[in-house]
Amino acid sequence: MNIASWIVQGLLALAFVAAGFLKTFTPIDQLAQQMVWVPDVPSWVPRLAGIAEILGAIGLIVPSLTRIQPKMTVYAAYGLIAVMVLAAIFHLSRGEGSMVVPNIIFSLLAGFVAWVRTSKAPIAPKS
């Protein structure tokens, strides 16, 4: 389970860093060409989502890797679940049901990380 969790943590972190950097650093007019919802919200919304995704990705890896407060990895996973649930609600409210599938997949993967790091293969903090 430990290896499986590290693989999922790494893949989730890569996905969230990529999505987060896109939302945080791409000019809004270019981002609007890639994401249909961007023109309909204030510019701070994709920026905030991007920053949350980057921070969540860091939280998935760094605490477990350094063994400094490794429980923060679980909290980062919960935070990313919250981001994905909010994104799913947002997309459903706009009638974009097909956009919810990735939100569900990422939520399940983050839930797996939280479950493994809580009960099956927790990482002990440095002593």
N, CA, C and O atoms as a MOPAC input file, in Angstrom:
PM7 MOZYME 1SCF
protein

 N      0.81000 1    -1.19700 1     0.00000 1
 C      0.00000 1     0.00000 1     0.00000 1
 C      0.85100 1     1.25800 1     0.00000 1
 O      0.47200 1     2.26800 1    -0.59300 1
 N      2.00100 1     1.20100 1     0.66300 1
 C      2.87900 1     2.36100 1     0.72400 1
 C      3.32600 1     2.77900 1    -0.67300 1
 O      3.30000 1     3.96200 1    -1.01000 1
 N      3.73300 1     1.81400 1    -1.47600 1
 C      4.20100 1     2.12200 1    -2.83800 1
 C      3.05100 1     2.65100 1    -3.68500 1
 O      3.21400 1     3.62100 1    -4.42500 1
 N      1.90600 1     2.02300 1    -3.57700 1
 C      0.74600 1     2.48500 1    -4.34600 1
 C      0.39000 1     3.91900 1    -3.96700 1
 O      0.06700 1     4.73100 1    -4.83300 1
 N      0.44800 1     4.22800 1    -2.67400 1
 C      0.13100 1     5.58300 1    -2.24600 1
 C      1.15000 1     6.58200 1    -2.78200 1
 O      0.77400 1     7.66800 1    -3.22400 1
 N      2.42700 1     6.23300 1    -2.75000 1
 C      3.44500 1     7.14200 1    -3.29300 1
 C      3.22900 1     7.38900 1    -4.78100 1
 O      3.41200 1     8.50800 1    -5.26100 1
 N      2.84400 1     6.35500 1    -5.50600 1
 C      2.58300 1     6.52200 1    -6.94600 1
 C      1.39900 1     7.46600 1    -7.15400 1
 O      1.46600 1     8.38800 1    -7.96600 1
 N      0.32700 1     7.22900 1    -6.42000 1
 C     -0.85700 1     8.08400 1    -6.55600 1
 C     -0.53400 1     9.50400 1    -6.10100 1
 O     -0.93900 1    10.46600 1    -6.75300 1
 N      0.18900 1     9.64500 1    -4.99400 1
 C      0.57000 1    10.97400 1    -4.52800 1
 C      1.37200 1    11.71300 1    -5.60000 1
 O      1.12800 1    12.89200 1    -5.85900 1
 N      2.32100 1    11.02600 1    -6.21500 1
 C      3.15000 1    11.65200 1    -7.23800 1
 C      2.34900 1    12.05400 1    -8.46300 1
 O      2.51200 1    13.15900 1    -8.98000 1
 N      1.48700 1    11.16300 1    -8.92900 1
 C      0.69000 1    11.47300 1   -10.11400 1
 C     -0.30500 1    12.59800 1    -9.84100 1
 O     -0.49300 1    13.48300 1   -10.67500 1
 N     -0.93900 1    12.56000 1    -8.67200 1
 C     -1.85700 1    13.64600 1    -8.30900 1
 C     -1.11100 1    14.97100 1    -8.20200 1
 O     -1.58700 1    15.99900 1    -8.68200 1
 N      0.05100 1    14.93900 1    -7.57500 1
 C      0.82700 1    16.17300 1    -7.43300 1
 C      1.18900 1    16.73900 1    -8.79900 1
 O      1.07600 1    17.94500 1    -9.02000 1
 N      1.62000 1    15.88700 1    -9.71000 1
 C      1.95000 1    16.36400 1   -11.06600 1
 C      0.73300 1    16.97500 1   -11.74700 1
 O      0.82300 1    18.04300 1   -12.35100 1
 N     -0.38900 1    16.30200 1   -11.64800 1
 C     -1.61200 1    16.80000 1   -12.28800 1
 C     -2.04200 1    18.14100 1   -11.69400 1
 O     -2.40500 1    19.06300 1   -12.42500 1
 N     -2.00100 1    18.24300 1   -10.36400 1
 C     -2.44300 1    19.47900 1    -9.73000 1
 C     -1.44600 1    20.61400 1    -9.92100 1
 O     -1.85300 1    21.77100 1   -10.03200 1
 N     -0.16400 1    20.31700 1    -9.96100 1
 C      0.82000 1    21.37100 1   -10.24400 1
 C      0.61700 1    21.89600 1   -11.66000 1
 O      0.63300 1    23.10600 1   -11.88200 1
 N      0.42800 1    20.99900 1   -12.61000 1
 C      0.22000 1    21.42600 1   -14.00000 1
 C     -1.03600 1    22.28300 1   -14.13500 1
 O     -1.00300 1    23.36000 1   -14.73100 1
 N     -2.14200 1    21.79400 1   -13.57700 1
 C     -3.40100 1    22.54900 1   -13.65100 1
 C     -3.29200 1    23.85800 1   -12.88100 1
 O     -3.79600 1    24.89100 1   -13.32300 1
 N     -2.63900 1    23.81200 1   -11.73900 1
 C     -2.49400 1    25.00400 1   -10.91800 1
 C     -1.64700 1    26.07300 1   -11.58100 1
 O     -1.99500 1    27.25400 1   -11.54500 1
 N     -0.53000 1    25.66900 1   -12.19100 1
 C      0.30800 1    26.64000 1   -12.88500 1
 C     -0.43000 1    27.24100 1   -14.07200 1
 O     -0.31300 1    28.43700 1   -14.34300 1
 N     -1.18300 1    26.42000 1   -14.77200 1
 C     -1.96300 1    26.92500 1   -15.90500 1
 C     -2.94100 1    28.00800 1   -15.43700 1
 O     -3.00900 1    29.08500 1   -16.02800 1
 N     -3.69000 1    27.71800 1   -14.38300 1
 C     -4.69600 1    28.66800 1   -13.89600 1
 C     -4.07600 1    29.89400 1   -13.23100 1
 O     -4.66100 1    30.97700 1   -13.25500 1
 N     -2.91000 1    29.72900 1   -12.64700 1
 C     -2.29500 1    30.82500 1   -11.90900 1
 C     -1.49000 1    31.76500 1   -12.80400 1
 O     -1.49700 1    32.97700 1   -12.58600 1
 N     -0.80300 1    31.23000 1   -13.79900 1
 C      0.16900 1    32.04000 1   -14.53400 1
 C     -0.16600 1    32.31900 1   -15.99700 1
 O      0.49900 1    33.13800 1   -16.63200 1
 N     -1.17800 1    31.65600 1   -16.54200 1
 C     -1.56600 1    31.92800 1   -17.92600 1
 C     -2.39500 1    33.20700 1   -17.96100 1
 O     -3.30200 1    33.37000 1   -17.14500 1
 N     -2.10200 1    34.12100 1   -18.89100 1
 C     -2.94200 1    35.31500 1   -19.00500 1
 C     -4.41500 1    34.92600 1   -19.16500 1
 O     -4.74200 1    33.95400 1   -19.84600 1
 N     -5.28500 1    35.69300 1   -18.53200 1
 C     -6.71400 1    35.36100 1   -18.48900 1
 C     -7.30100 1    35.19500 1   -19.88700 1
 O     -8.10200 1    34.28600 1   -20.10600 1
 N     -6.92300 1    36.04700 1   -20.83400 1
 C     -7.49600 1    35.92900 1   -22.18600 1
 C     -7.09200 1    34.61500 1   -22.85000 1
 O     -7.88600 1    34.01500 1   -23.57400 1
 N     -5.86500 1    34.16700 1   -22.60600 1
 C     -5.43700 1    32.87200 1   -23.14900 1
 C     -6.10700 1    31.72000 1   -22.40000 1
 O     -6.49800 1    30.72100 1   -23.00200 1
 N     -6.23100 1    31.86900 1   -21.09800 1
 C     -6.87900 1    30.83000 1   -20.29600 1
 C     -8.34100 1    30.66100 1   -20.70400 1
 O     -8.87000 1    29.55000 1   -20.71000 1
 N     -8.98100 1    31.77100 1   -21.04400 1
 C    -10.38900 1    31.74300 1   -21.46600 1
 C    -10.56600 1    30.96000 1   -22.76100 1
 O    -11.64500 1    30.42100 1   -23.00700 1
 N     -9.53600 1    30.88700 1   -23.58800 1
 C     -9.61500 1    30.11000 1   -24.82100 1
 C     -9.52300 1    28.60800 1   -24.54000 1
 O     -9.97400 1    27.79100 1   -25.34300 1
 N     -8.93600 1    28.25200 1   -23.39500 1
 C     -8.75000 1    26.84400 1   -23.04600 1
 C     -9.83300 1    26.31400 1   -22.11000 1
 O    -10.12300 1    25.11800 1   -22.10400 1
 N    -10.42700 1    27.20600 1   -21.32100 1
 C    -11.42500 1    26.80100 1   -20.33100 1
 C    -12.66100 1    27.67500 1   -20.51300 1
 O    -12.61000 1    28.89000 1   -20.32200 1
 N    -13.77200 1    27.04100 1   -20.88500 1
 C    -14.97200 1    27.79400 1   -21.27200 1
 C    -15.57800 1    28.60400 1   -20.13300 1
 O    -16.31100 1    29.56000 1   -20.38700 1
 N    -15.29700 1    28.25400 1   -18.91400 1
 C    -15.90500 1    28.92300 1   -17.76600 1
 C    -15.17700 1    30.19200 1   -17.35200 1
 O    -15.75300 1    31.02800 1   -16.65600 1
 N    -13.93800 1    30.35200 1   -17.76000 1
 C    -13.11800 1    31.48000 1   -17.29100 1
 C    -13.72400 1    32.85400 1   -17.61100 1
 O    -13.69900 1    33.72900 1   -16.74600 1
 N    -14.26800 1    33.08100 1   -18.81700 1
 C    -14.82900 1    34.42100 1   -19.07800 1
 C    -16.04600 1    34.76600 1   -18.21900 1
 O    -16.41300 1    35.93700 1   -18.11200 1
 N    -16.67200 1    33.76500 1   -17.61000 1
 C    -17.90600 1    33.98400 1   -16.86300 1
 C    -17.69200 1    34.24100 1   -15.36900 1
 O    -18.65400 1    34.43400 1   -14.62600 1
 N    -16.43000 1    34.24100 1   -14.93400 1
 C    -16.13800 1    34.45300 1   -13.51600 1
 C    -15.11600 1    35.57600 1   -13.37600 1
 O    -14.40900 1    35.89000 1   -14.33300 1
 N    -15.03000 1    36.18500 1   -12.19300 1
 C    -13.98400 1    37.18700 1   -11.98900 1
 C    -12.59100 1    36.55700 1   -12.15300 1
 O    -12.41900 1    35.36100 1   -11.92000 1
 N    -11.62400 1    37.34700 1   -12.54400 1
 C    -10.28600 1    36.80500 1   -12.83700 1
 C     -9.61100 1    36.18100 1   -11.62400 1
 O     -8.71500 1    35.35100 1   -11.77800 1
 N    -10.02400 1    36.56400 1   -10.42600 1
 C     -9.39800 1    35.99100 1    -9.24600 1
 C     -9.83200 1    34.54500 1    -8.99800 1
 O     -9.14900 1    33.82200 1    -8.27300 1
 N    -10.94400 1    34.11100 1    -9.57600 1
 C    -11.44400 1    32.75000 1    -9.32700 1
 C    -10.48600 1    31.69000 1    -9.87300 1
 O    -10.08800 1    30.80400 1    -9.11700 1
 N    -10.09300 1    31.74000 1   -11.15900 1
 C     -9.12900 1    30.73400 1   -11.60500 1
 C     -7.77300 1    30.87100 1   -10.92200 1
 O     -7.08500 1    29.87200 1   -10.70800 1
 N     -7.38500 1    32.08800 1   -10.58200 1
 C     -6.11000 1    32.29000 1    -9.87100 1
 C     -6.15300 1    31.61700 1    -8.50000 1
 O     -5.21400 1    30.91800 1    -8.11800 1
 N     -7.23900 1    31.82800 1    -7.76400 1
 C     -7.38300 1    31.20400 1    -6.44800 1
 C     -7.41200 1    29.68400 1    -6.55800 1
 O     -6.77700 1    28.98400 1    -5.76900 1
 N     -8.15300 1    29.18000 1    -7.53900 1
 C     -8.20300 1    27.72500 1    -7.74500 1
 C     -6.81300 1    27.18500 1    -8.05700 1
 O     -6.42400 1    26.13400 1    -7.54800 1
 N     -6.07200 1    27.89700 1    -8.88800 1
 C     -4.72300 1    27.46700 1    -9.24400 1
 C     -3.78800 1    27.43400 1    -8.05200 1
 O     -3.02200 1    26.48600 1    -7.88000 1
 N     -3.85100 1    28.46800 1    -7.23000 1
 C     -2.99100 1    28.51100 1    -6.04100 1
 C     -3.36000 1    27.37800 1    -5.08600 1
 O     -2.47700 1    26.74300 1    -4.51100 1
 N     -4.65400 1    27.12100 1    -4.91300 1
 C     -5.09000 1    26.01400 1    -4.04800 1
 C     -4.57100 1    24.68200 1    -4.57400 1
 O     -4.15300 1    23.82500 1    -3.79600 1
 N     -4.59700 1    24.50500 1    -5.89000 1
 C     -4.11200 1    23.25500 1    -6.48600 1
 C     -2.59900 1    23.09600 1    -6.30900 1
 O     -2.12000 1    22.00100 1    -6.01700 1
 N     -1.85800 1    24.17300 1    -6.48400 1
 C     -0.40000 1    24.10500 1    -6.29700 1
 C     -0.06300 1    23.78100 1    -4.84700 1
 O      0.76600 1    22.91300 1    -4.57500 1
 N     -0.70400 1    24.47700 1    -3.92400 1
 C     -0.44700 1    24.21700 1    -2.50400 1
 C     -0.84700 1    22.79800 1    -2.11300 1
 O     -0.15100 1    22.14700 1    -1.33400 1
 N     -1.96800 1    22.31700 1    -2.65400 1
 C     -2.38000 1    20.94100 1    -2.38400 1
 C     -1.37300 1    19.93100 1    -2.90600 1
 O     -1.08800 1    18.93100 1    -2.24800 1
 N     -0.83500 1    20.19400 1    -4.08700 1
 C      0.17000 1    19.29400 1    -4.66800 1
 C      1.42100 1    19.25500 1    -3.79900 1
 O      1.98200 1    18.18600 1    -3.55800 1
 N      1.85300 1    20.41000 1    -3.33400 1
 C      3.01500 1    20.46000 1    -2.44400 1
 C      2.72100 1    19.68100 1    -1.16900 1
 O      3.56300 1    18.93000 1    -0.67700 1
 N      1.51600 1    19.86800 1    -0.64200 1
 C      1.13200 1    19.18200 1     0.58700 1
 C      1.03200 1    17.67300 1     0.45300 1
 O      1.19500 1    16.95000 1     1.43600 1
 N      0.77000 1    17.19600 1    -0.74300 1
 C      0.72000 1    15.74600 1    -0.95900 1
 C      2.09200 1    15.09700 1    -0.84400 1
 O      2.19900 1    13.92900 1    -0.47000 1
 N      3.14300 1    15.85200 1    -1.16600 1
 C      4.47800 1    15.26600 1    -1.25000 1
 C      5.39500 1    15.66600 1    -0.10500 1
 O      5.95500 1    14.80200 1     0.57000 1
 N      5.55400 1    16.94800 1     0.11900 1
 C      6.60400 1    17.45000 1     1.00700 1
 C      6.50600 1    16.92800 1     2.44800 1
 O      7.51600 1    16.46300 1     2.97500 1
 N      5.35400 1    16.98100 1     3.10400 1
 C      5.32900 1    16.49500 1     4.49500 1
 C      5.68500 1    15.00700 1     4.62100 1
 O      6.37400 1    14.61100 1     5.56100 1
 N      5.22200 1    14.19900 1     3.68900 1
 C      5.54100 1    12.76700 1     3.75000 1
 C      7.00300 1    12.51200 1     3.41000 1
 O      7.65900 1    11.67800 1     4.03200 1
 N      7.49900 1    13.23000 1     2.42800 1
 C      8.88200 1    13.03500 1     1.98800 1
 C      9.87400 1    13.44500 1     3.07000 1
 O     10.85700 1    12.74500 1     3.31200 1
 N      9.61800 1    14.57400 1     3.71700 1
 C     10.53200 1    15.06900 1     4.74600 1
 C     10.25900 1    14.45600 1     6.11400 1
 O     11.08900 1    14.53300 1     7.02000 1
 N      9.07500 1    13.84400 1     6.25000 1
 C      8.62000 1    13.28900 1     7.51800 1
 C      8.48000 1    14.36600 1     8.59200 1
 O      8.53400 1    14.08400 1     9.78800 1
 N      8.29800 1    15.61300 1     8.13400 1
 C      7.99500 1    16.70900 1     9.03900 1
 C      6.49200 1    16.95000 1     8.94300 1
 O      5.99100 1    17.37800 1     7.90300 1
 N      5.78800 1    16.68000 1    10.01200 1
 C      4.33500 1    16.78200 1    10.04100 1
 C      3.67700 1    15.99200 1     8.89200 1
 O      2.89300 1    16.55800 1     8.13100 1
 N      3.99000 1    14.69200 1     8.76100 1
 C      3.45200 1    13.91900 1     7.62800 1
 C      1.92000 1    13.84000 1     7.60800 1
 O      1.33100 1    13.53600 1     6.57100 1
 N      1.28000 1    14.11100 1     8.73700 1
 C     -0.18500 1    14.12100 1     8.75800 1
 C     -0.73500 1    15.23100 1     7.85700 1
 O     -1.89600 1    15.17700 1     7.45200 1
 N      0.09000 1    16.23800 1     7.54000 1
 C     -0.32700 1    17.31600 1     6.65400 1
 C     -0.63800 1    16.78300 1     5.25500 1
 O     -1.41900 1    17.38900 1     4.52200 1
 N     -0.03800 1    15.66400 1     4.88300 1
 C     -0.35700 1    15.04000 1     3.59200 1
 C     -1.82800 1    14.63800 1     3.55600 1
 O     -2.49800 1    14.81300 1     2.53900 1
 N     -2.32200 1    14.10700 1     4.65400 1
 C     -3.73200 1    13.72500 1     4.74300 1
 C     -4.60900 1    14.97000 1     4.62300 1
 O     -5.62000 1    14.95900 1     3.92200 1
 N     -4.21800 1    16.03200 1     5.30500 1
 C     -5.00000 1    17.27200 1     5.24100 1
 C     -4.96700 1    17.87000 1     3.83600 1
 O     -5.96400 1    18.42200 1     3.37200 1
 N     -3.82100 1    17.76200 1     3.15800 1
 C     -3.73700 1    18.24400 1     1.77500 1
 C     -4.67300 1    17.43900 1     0.87900 1
 O     -5.33300 1    17.99700 1     0.00400 1
 N     -4.72800 1    16.13100 1     1.09800 1
 C     -5.63500 1    15.29200 1     0.30800 1
 C     -7.08400 1    15.69300 1     0.55100 1
 O     -7.87500 1    15.77500 1    -0.38900 1
 N     -7.43300 1    15.94300 1     1.81100 1
 C     -8.79400 1    16.40300 1     2.12200 1
 C     -9.07200 1    17.75800 1     1.46200 1
 O    -10.16200 1    17.99300 1     0.94200 1
 N     -8.08800 1    18.62800 1     1.49000 1
 C     -8.25600 1    19.93900 1     0.85800 1
 C     -8.49400 1    19.83000 1    -0.63200 1
 O     -9.32300 1    20.55000 1    -1.18900 1
 N     -7.76400 1    18.92900 1    -1.28400 1
 C     -7.95800 1    18.73100 1    -2.72700 1
 C     -9.31600 1    18.10000 1    -3.02300 1
 O     -9.93100 1    18.39500 1    -4.04800 1
 N     -9.77800 1    17.24200 1    -2.13500 1
 C    -11.13500 1    16.70200 1    -2.29900 1
 C    -12.13600 1    17.85400 1    -2.25000 1
 O    -13.06300 1    17.91400 1    -3.05700 1
 N    -11.94500 1    18.76000 1    -1.30600 1
 C    -12.85500 1    19.91300 1    -1.19100 1
 C    -12.82000 1    20.75900 1    -2.46500 1
 O    -13.86300 1    21.19100 1    -2.95600 1
 N    -11.62800 1    20.99200 1    -2.99300 1
 C    -11.50500 1    21.76500 1    -4.23900 1
 C    -12.24600 1    21.05800 1    -5.37300 1
 O    -12.94600 1    21.70700 1    -6.15000 1
 N    -12.10100 1    19.74200 1    -5.47400 1
 C    -12.75000 1    18.99400 1    -6.55100 1
 C    -14.27000 1    18.95300 1    -6.37900 1
 O    -15.00800 1    19.02300 1    -7.36200 1
 N    -14.73500 1    18.84100 1    -5.14200 1
 C    -16.18800 1    18.85600 1    -4.90600 1
 C    -16.76200 1    20.21600 1    -5.29300 1
 O    -17.80300 1    20.29300 1    -5.94600 1
 N    -16.08400 1    21.28500 1    -4.89000 1
 C    -16.55000 1    22.62500 1    -5.26800 1
 C    -16.52400 1    22.81400 1    -6.78300 1
 O    -17.43400 1    23.41800 1    -7.35100 1
 N    -15.48300 1    22.30000 1    -7.43600 1
 C    -15.41100 1    22.39300 1    -8.90100 1
 C    -16.55500 1    21.61500 1    -9.54200 1
 O    -17.15500 1    22.07500 1   -10.51200 1
 N    -16.85400 1    20.44500 1    -9.00500 1
 C    -17.95500 1    19.63700 1    -9.54700 1
 C    -19.28300 1    20.36500 1    -9.39000 1
 O    -20.09200 1    20.38900 1   -10.31700 1
 N    -19.50900 1    20.95300 1    -8.23200 1
 C    -20.74800 1    21.71300 1    -8.00700 1
 C    -20.82400 1    22.87700 1    -8.99000 1
 O    -21.87700 1    23.13300 1    -9.57400 1
 N    -19.72200 1    23.57200 1    -9.17000 1
 C    -19.67400 1    24.69800 1   -10.10600 1
 C    -20.02400 1    24.23300 1   -11.52200 1
 O    -20.86100 1    24.83900 1   -12.19100 1
 N    -19.37500 1    23.15200 1   -11.97200 1
 C    -19.63400 1    22.66200 1   -13.33100 1
 C    -21.07000 1    22.16200 1   -13.48900 1
 O    -21.69400 1    22.40100 1   -14.52200 1
 N    -21.59200 1    21.48200 1   -12.49500 1
 C    -22.97700 1    21.01200 1   -12.56300 1
 C    -23.95200 1    22.19700 1   -12.62700 1
 O    -24.95600 1    22.14300 1   -13.33700 1
 N    -23.65100 1    23.24800 1   -11.89100 1
 C    -24.53000 1    24.41600 1   -11.90200 1
 C    -24.55500 1    25.10000 1   -13.26400 1
 O    -25.49900 1    25.82100 1   -13.58700 1
 N    -23.51700 1    24.87200 1   -14.05500 1
 C    -23.42600 1    25.45500 1   -15.39100 1
 C    -23.88500 1    24.47900 1   -16.47700 1
 O    -23.83000 1    24.80100 1   -17.66400 1
 N    -24.33600 1    23.29500 1   -16.07400 1
 C    -24.78000 1    22.30000 1   -17.03800 1
 C    -23.63400 1    21.60500 1   -17.74500 1
 O    -23.80900 1    21.07700 1   -18.84300 1
 N    -22.45700 1    21.59900 1   -17.12500 1
 C    -21.26700 1    20.97700 1   -17.71900 1
 C    -20.99300 1    19.63100 1   -17.04900 1
 O    -19.94500 1    19.42400 1   -16.43800 1
 N    -21.95000 1    18.73400 1   -17.17800 1
 C    -21.85400 1    17.44600 1   -16.50800 1
 C    -20.63400 1    16.63600 1   -16.88600 1
 O    -20.07600 1    15.93600 1   -16.04100 1
 N    -20.20800 1    16.71200 1   -18.12300 1
 C    -19.04000 1    15.92800 1   -18.55200 1
 C    -17.75300 1    16.42000 1   -17.89700 1
 O    -16.77600 1    15.67500 1   -17.81300 1
 N    -17.74500 1    17.65900 1   -17.43800 1
 C    -16.55900 1    18.21500 1   -16.78400 1
 C    -16.39900 1    17.68000 1   -15.36000 1
 O    -15.35500 1    17.87500 1   -14.73900 1
 N    -17.42400 1    17.01000 1   -14.84500 1
 C    -17.40700 1    16.52900 1   -13.47200 1
 C    -16.62400 1    15.21400 1   -13.34400 1
 O    -16.13100 1    14.89700 1   -12.26100 1
 N    -16.50900 1    14.46600 1   -14.40700 1
 C    -15.82900 1    13.16200 1   -14.34600 1
 C    -14.40200 1    13.28500 1   -13.81200 1
 O    -14.04000 1    12.53300 1   -12.90700 1
 N    -13.57300 1    14.20000 1   -14.32800 1
 C    -12.23100 1    14.32700 1   -13.74100 1
 C    -12.26700 1    14.72600 1   -12.26600 1
 O    -11.43200 1    14.27300 1   -11.48400 1
 N    -13.22600 1    15.56900 1   -11.88100 1
 C    -13.34700 1    15.95800 1   -10.47400 1
 C    -13.59700 1    14.73700 1    -9.59200 1
 O    -13.02700 1    14.61500 1    -8.50700 1
 N    -14.44900 1    13.84400 1   -10.06700 1
 C    -14.74800 1    12.63200 1    -9.30500 1
 C    -13.51900 1    11.73700 1    -9.21500 1
 O    -13.20500 1    11.21700 1    -8.14400 1
 N    -12.83400 1    11.55900 1   -10.32000 1
 C    -11.63600 1    10.69600 1   -10.34800 1
 C    -10.56800 1    11.23600 1    -9.41000 1
 O    -10.00200 1    10.48900 1    -8.61200 1
 N    -10.28800 1    12.54600 1    -9.50400 1
 C     -9.26400 1    13.13700 1    -8.64000 1
 C     -9.67900 1    13.08600 1    -7.17300 1
 O     -8.83200 1    12.89700 1    -6.30000 1
 N    -10.96300 1    13.25000 1    -6.89200 1
 C    -11.45100 1    13.14600 1    -5.51400 1
 C    -11.23600 1    11.74000 1    -4.96700 1
 O    -10.79100 1    11.56900 1    -3.83200 1
 N    -11.55300 1    10.73800 1    -5.77600 1
 C    -11.35700 1     9.35000 1    -5.33600 1
 C     -9.88500 1     9.03500 1    -5.09500 1
 O     -9.54300 1     8.35300 1    -4.12900 1
 N     -9.01800 1     9.52900 1    -5.96700 1
 C     -7.58200 1     9.30200 1    -5.78900 1
 C     -7.06300 1    10.00400 1    -4.54200 1
 O     -6.26800 1     9.43300 1    -3.79500 1
 N     -7.50100 1    11.23000 1    -4.31100 1
 C     -7.08900 1    11.94200 1    -3.09900 1
 C     -7.64800 1    11.24700 1    -1.85900 1
 O     -6.98100 1    11.18700 1    -0.82700 1
 N     -8.86200 1    10.72600 1    -1.95700 1
 C     -9.43700 1     9.95800 1    -0.85300 1
 C     -8.63300 1     8.70200 1    -0.55500 1
 O     -8.46700 1     8.32000 1     0.60300 1
 N     -8.13800 1     8.06500 1    -1.60600 1
 C     -7.28400 1     6.89100 1    -1.43100 1
 C     -6.02900 1     7.27300 1    -0.65000 1
 O     -5.63500 1     6.57300 1     0.28300 1
 N     -5.40600 1     8.38000 1    -1.03300 1
 C     -4.19300 1     8.83300 1    -0.33100 1
 C     -4.51200 1     9.10300 1     1.13700 1
 O     -3.77400 1     8.66800 1     2.02100 1
 N     -5.59400 1     9.81000 1     1.39800 1
 C     -5.96200 1    10.10900 1     2.78400 1
 C     -6.19900 1     8.82600 1     3.57900 1
 O     -5.75300 1     8.71200 1     4.72000 1
 N     -6.89100 1     7.87100 1     2.98300 1
 C     -7.17400 1     6.60100 1     3.66000 1
 C     -5.89200 1     5.82500 1     3.96200 1
 O     -5.69200 1     5.35100 1     5.08000 1
 N     -5.02300 1     5.70200 1     2.94800 1
 C     -3.78300 1     4.94600 1     3.14700 1
 C     -2.90200 1     5.62100 1     4.18500 1
 O     -2.36000 1     4.95600 1     5.06800 1
 N     -2.75700 1     6.93100 1     4.08700 1
 C     -1.85500 1     7.65000 1     4.99600 1
 C     -2.44300 1     7.81300 1     6.39200 1
 O     -1.73600 1     8.18400 1     7.32900 1
 N     -3.73300 1     7.53600 1     6.53100 1
 C     -4.34800 1     7.58700 1     7.85000 1
 C     -4.32300 1     6.22500 1     8.53000 1
 O     -4.04000 1     6.13300 1     9.72400 1
 N     -4.62000 1     5.15600 1     7.77200 1
 C     -4.80800 1     3.86600 1     8.44000 1
 C     -3.94500 1     2.71900 1     7.93200 1
 O     -3.52300 1     1.88000 1     8.72700 1
 N     -3.67500 1     2.65900 1     6.65900 1
 C     -2.98400 1     1.48200 1     6.10700 1
 C     -1.46800 1     1.61700 1     6.09600 1
 O     -0.76600 1     0.65400 1     6.40400 1
 N     -0.95000 1     2.78400 1     5.74900 1
 C      0.49300 1     2.98300 1     5.69100 1
 C      0.84400 1     4.41200 1     6.07700 1
 O      1.36200 1     5.17700 1     5.26400 1
 N      0.55000 1     4.76800 1     7.34500 1
 C      0.90400 1     6.12000 1     7.76400 1
 C      2.42400 1     6.29400 1     7.81100 1
 O      3.17000 1     5.33900 1     8.02800 1
 N      2.85000 1     7.50700 1     7.60600 1
 C      4.27500 1     7.81100 1     7.66700 1
 C      4.56400 1     8.42100 1     9.03000 1
 O      3.93100 1     9.39300 1     9.44300 1
 N      5.53600 1     7.82800 1     9.72300 1
 C      5.88100 1     8.30400 1    11.05000 1
 C      6.68300 1     9.59900 1    10.95900 1
 O      7.53700 1     9.73600 1    10.08300 1
 N      6.42000 1    10.54000 1    11.84600 1
 C      7.20200 1    11.77900 1    11.83500 1
 C      8.63000 1    11.51200 1    12.31100 1
 O      8.90400 1    10.52700 1    12.99800 1
 N      9.53000 1    12.42000 1    11.92600 1
 C     10.89600 1    12.33300 1    12.42700 1
 C     10.85400 1    12.42100 1    13.92900 1
 O     10.05400 1    13.15100 1    14.51400 1
 N     11.75300 1    11.64400 1    14.54800 1
 C     11.76400 1    11.68700 1    16.02400 1
 C     12.89700 1    12.53200 1    16.54700 1
 O     13.05300 1    12.67400 1    17.75900 1

